Structures are given as C-alpha cells and as structure tokens.
C-alpha cells in the first residue's frame, strides 16, 4: 500500500512539474513577442538625430539606416540595408490595412524606392531625412507614397 501511495505522489509531482514548466515557457514566449509600444518608444527616442547619407546610428541616420536600427534595437528584427531591399523583403499591406509599425515607402515606382519611414498611425510617420529624424505626414507634398510593408507582426 505504501508503494502505491508513493507511486501516485510521484506521478502527481511529475505532472505538476511538467504543467508548471510548460506554463512558464508559454509566459516567456508571450512576453517576448515584439510590441509596437517598444518600437515606438525606440523610434521616438531618436527624434532630432542628425541625418547623414549611409549612416546607421546610433546618433546619425539615413532613412533605411534609421528603420534598420529601430527594428533591430526594439524588436530584434534584422532589416536589409537599403529602402529598396526593405520594400522587396516583406509582406505588402494596403493603405486600408496599414498598422502602426509598418514601413511606408516612397519613390517613383515600386522599382525605384528612394525613401522609407515608420508609420505611427493617424497618417504620420517617423523618418530620417535631410532635416534629421522627424515626425511628419505620410502625405507631405514632397513625398510620393508607393506602398507599405509589415516586417513584423507587432502586438
């Protein structure tokens, strides 16, 4: 009888260990999912940084260097180096389905992307350009939006 009780106690303990450890791994996974708030906080922290063609941060950027730096630093997502290669690398989304954190691309056409910014909602983006890192309208008259892409599914 004592052996049977020990066996049942061991079985219950083993089940409890498996259950608790699986819940912890799910919590770790859920906590590590990239969030828009982390991306936005990092992007905002670089407002007014200087612009320099070819610069990738941390204090000076060009447009694609900025998006690459922000995604890597905030959500551990590695983006290609140029605006054109960033456009070609990720799932496209329509204007109607864009979300904060998506990349917005500008240029003459889909084959001649010349600029990229991070869409932050309400028609605004943060981008690095000749005035430095700024918050501005996606529909500013000097930009011709070509499309949007979603490098990461942010919660």
XYZ file of C-alpha atoms in Angstrom:
155
model
C 0.000 0.000 0.000
C 2.834 2.419 0.863
C 4.438 1.718 -2.537
C 1.183 2.550 -4.303
C 0.870 5.854 -2.439
C 4.496 6.770 -3.239
C 3.851 5.926 -6.899
C 0.733 8.146 -7.028
C 2.556 11.012 -5.262
C 5.462 10.733 -7.714
C 3.068 10.738 -10.666
C 1.239 13.829 -9.372
C 4.558 15.605 -8.704
C 5.853 14.778 -12.200
C 2.633 16.050 -13.751
C 2.851 19.259 -11.695
C 6.453 19.880 -12.812
C 5.542 19.394 -16.474
C 2.469 21.609 -16.157
C 4.281 24.432 -14.365
C 7.271 24.399 -16.709
C 5.046 24.413 -19.812
C 3.127 27.397 -18.430
C 6.385 29.233 -17.744
C 7.650 28.632 -21.273
C 4.357 29.959 -22.665
C 4.692 33.049 -20.473
C 8.253 33.621 -21.691
C 7.121 33.221 -25.300
C 4.217 35.623 -24.845
C 6.410 38.179 -23.088
C 8.997 38.074 -25.868
C 6.527 38.810 -28.709
C 7.520 42.143 -30.263
C 5.315 45.083 -29.355
C 4.522 48.304 -31.166
C 4.929 50.284 -27.948
C 8.578 49.196 -27.665
C 9.202 50.025 -31.338
C 7.508 53.427 -30.994
C 9.401 54.280 -27.822
C 12.717 53.481 -29.518
C 11.749 55.366 -32.696
C 10.662 58.419 -30.708
C 13.882 58.409 -28.685
C 15.818 59.207 -31.876
C 13.732 62.236 -32.904
C 16.010 65.149 -33.899
C 19.027 62.861 -34.500
C 21.159 64.104 -37.401
C 20.928 62.864 -40.985
C 23.870 61.597 -42.974
C 23.715 59.527 -46.140
C 24.761 55.944 -45.369
C 24.586 56.378 -41.569
C 23.104 53.540 -39.495
C 23.091 55.045 -35.986
C 23.038 55.254 -33.122
C 23.194 59.074 -33.311
C 23.106 59.741 -37.047
C 20.983 58.034 -39.727
C 19.841 57.922 -43.293
C 16.264 56.732 -43.911
C 16.869 52.987 -44.245
C 19.637 53.066 -41.649
C 17.068 54.504 -39.250
C 14.400 51.856 -39.930
C 17.034 49.096 -39.745
C 18.366 50.419 -36.428
C 14.915 50.889 -34.836
C 13.669 47.418 -35.765
C 16.869 45.727 -34.617
C 17.106 47.656 -31.343
C 13.427 47.451 -30.369
C 12.057 44.132 -31.641
C 15.249 42.235 -32.593
C 14.248 42.129 -36.277
C 17.063 42.482 -38.798
C 16.085 44.513 -41.879
C 18.066 44.761 -45.127
C 20.218 47.873 -45.522
C 18.513 49.856 -48.309
C 14.975 51.187 -48.724
C 14.549 49.252 -51.990
C 15.650 45.950 -50.418
C 13.432 46.578 -47.367
C 10.477 47.105 -49.718
C 11.202 43.881 -51.581
C 11.745 41.761 -48.453
C 8.452 41.900 -46.577
C 4.744 41.271 -46.993
C 2.977 44.231 -48.594
C -0.093 45.753 -46.959
C -2.664 48.113 -48.427
C -3.233 51.649 -47.217
C -6.528 50.465 -45.723
C -4.784 47.673 -43.757
C -1.693 49.568 -42.632
C -0.902 49.489 -38.934
C 1.430 51.454 -36.711
C 4.884 49.898 -37.023
C 4.545 49.148 -40.746
C 7.124 50.619 -43.091
C 5.968 53.198 -45.632
C 7.933 53.547 -48.878
C 8.331 56.450 -51.281
C 9.725 56.910 -54.754
C 8.868 56.998 -58.428
C 7.539 53.439 -58.548
C 7.818 50.036 -56.868
C 11.103 49.544 -58.739
C 12.585 52.879 -57.710
C 12.094 53.209 -53.963
C 14.104 56.150 -52.636
C 12.836 56.655 -49.082
C 11.344 54.738 -46.136
C 9.741 55.700 -42.827
C 7.956 54.015 -39.926
C 4.190 54.516 -39.946
C 2.991 55.543 -36.460
C -0.737 55.980 -37.111
C -3.112 58.845 -37.925
C -1.365 59.464 -41.268
C 2.007 60.161 -39.603
C 5.452 58.603 -39.820
C 8.838 58.982 -38.201
C 11.656 59.081 -40.738
C 15.230 60.205 -41.216
C 15.686 62.810 -43.930
C 17.730 65.918 -44.655
C 16.167 67.696 -41.628
C 17.160 64.779 -39.372
C 14.780 62.325 -37.713
C 11.329 63.916 -37.734
C 7.648 63.148 -37.244
C 5.655 64.206 -40.289
C 2.693 63.424 -42.506
C 2.930 60.491 -44.902
C 1.107 62.673 -47.427
C 3.509 65.638 -47.249
C 3.712 67.187 -50.737
C 7.387 66.267 -51.184
C 6.724 62.516 -50.796
C 5.086 60.106 -53.227
C 3.964 57.050 -51.255
C 4.468 53.818 -53.196
C 3.365 51.256 -50.601
C 3.553 49.709 -47.156
C 5.074 46.527 -45.795
C 4.913 44.677 -42.478
C 8.333 43.425 -41.328
C 6.927 42.080 -38.037
C 3.548 41.277 -36.534
C 3.532 43.569 -33.534
C 1.053 43.287 -30.720
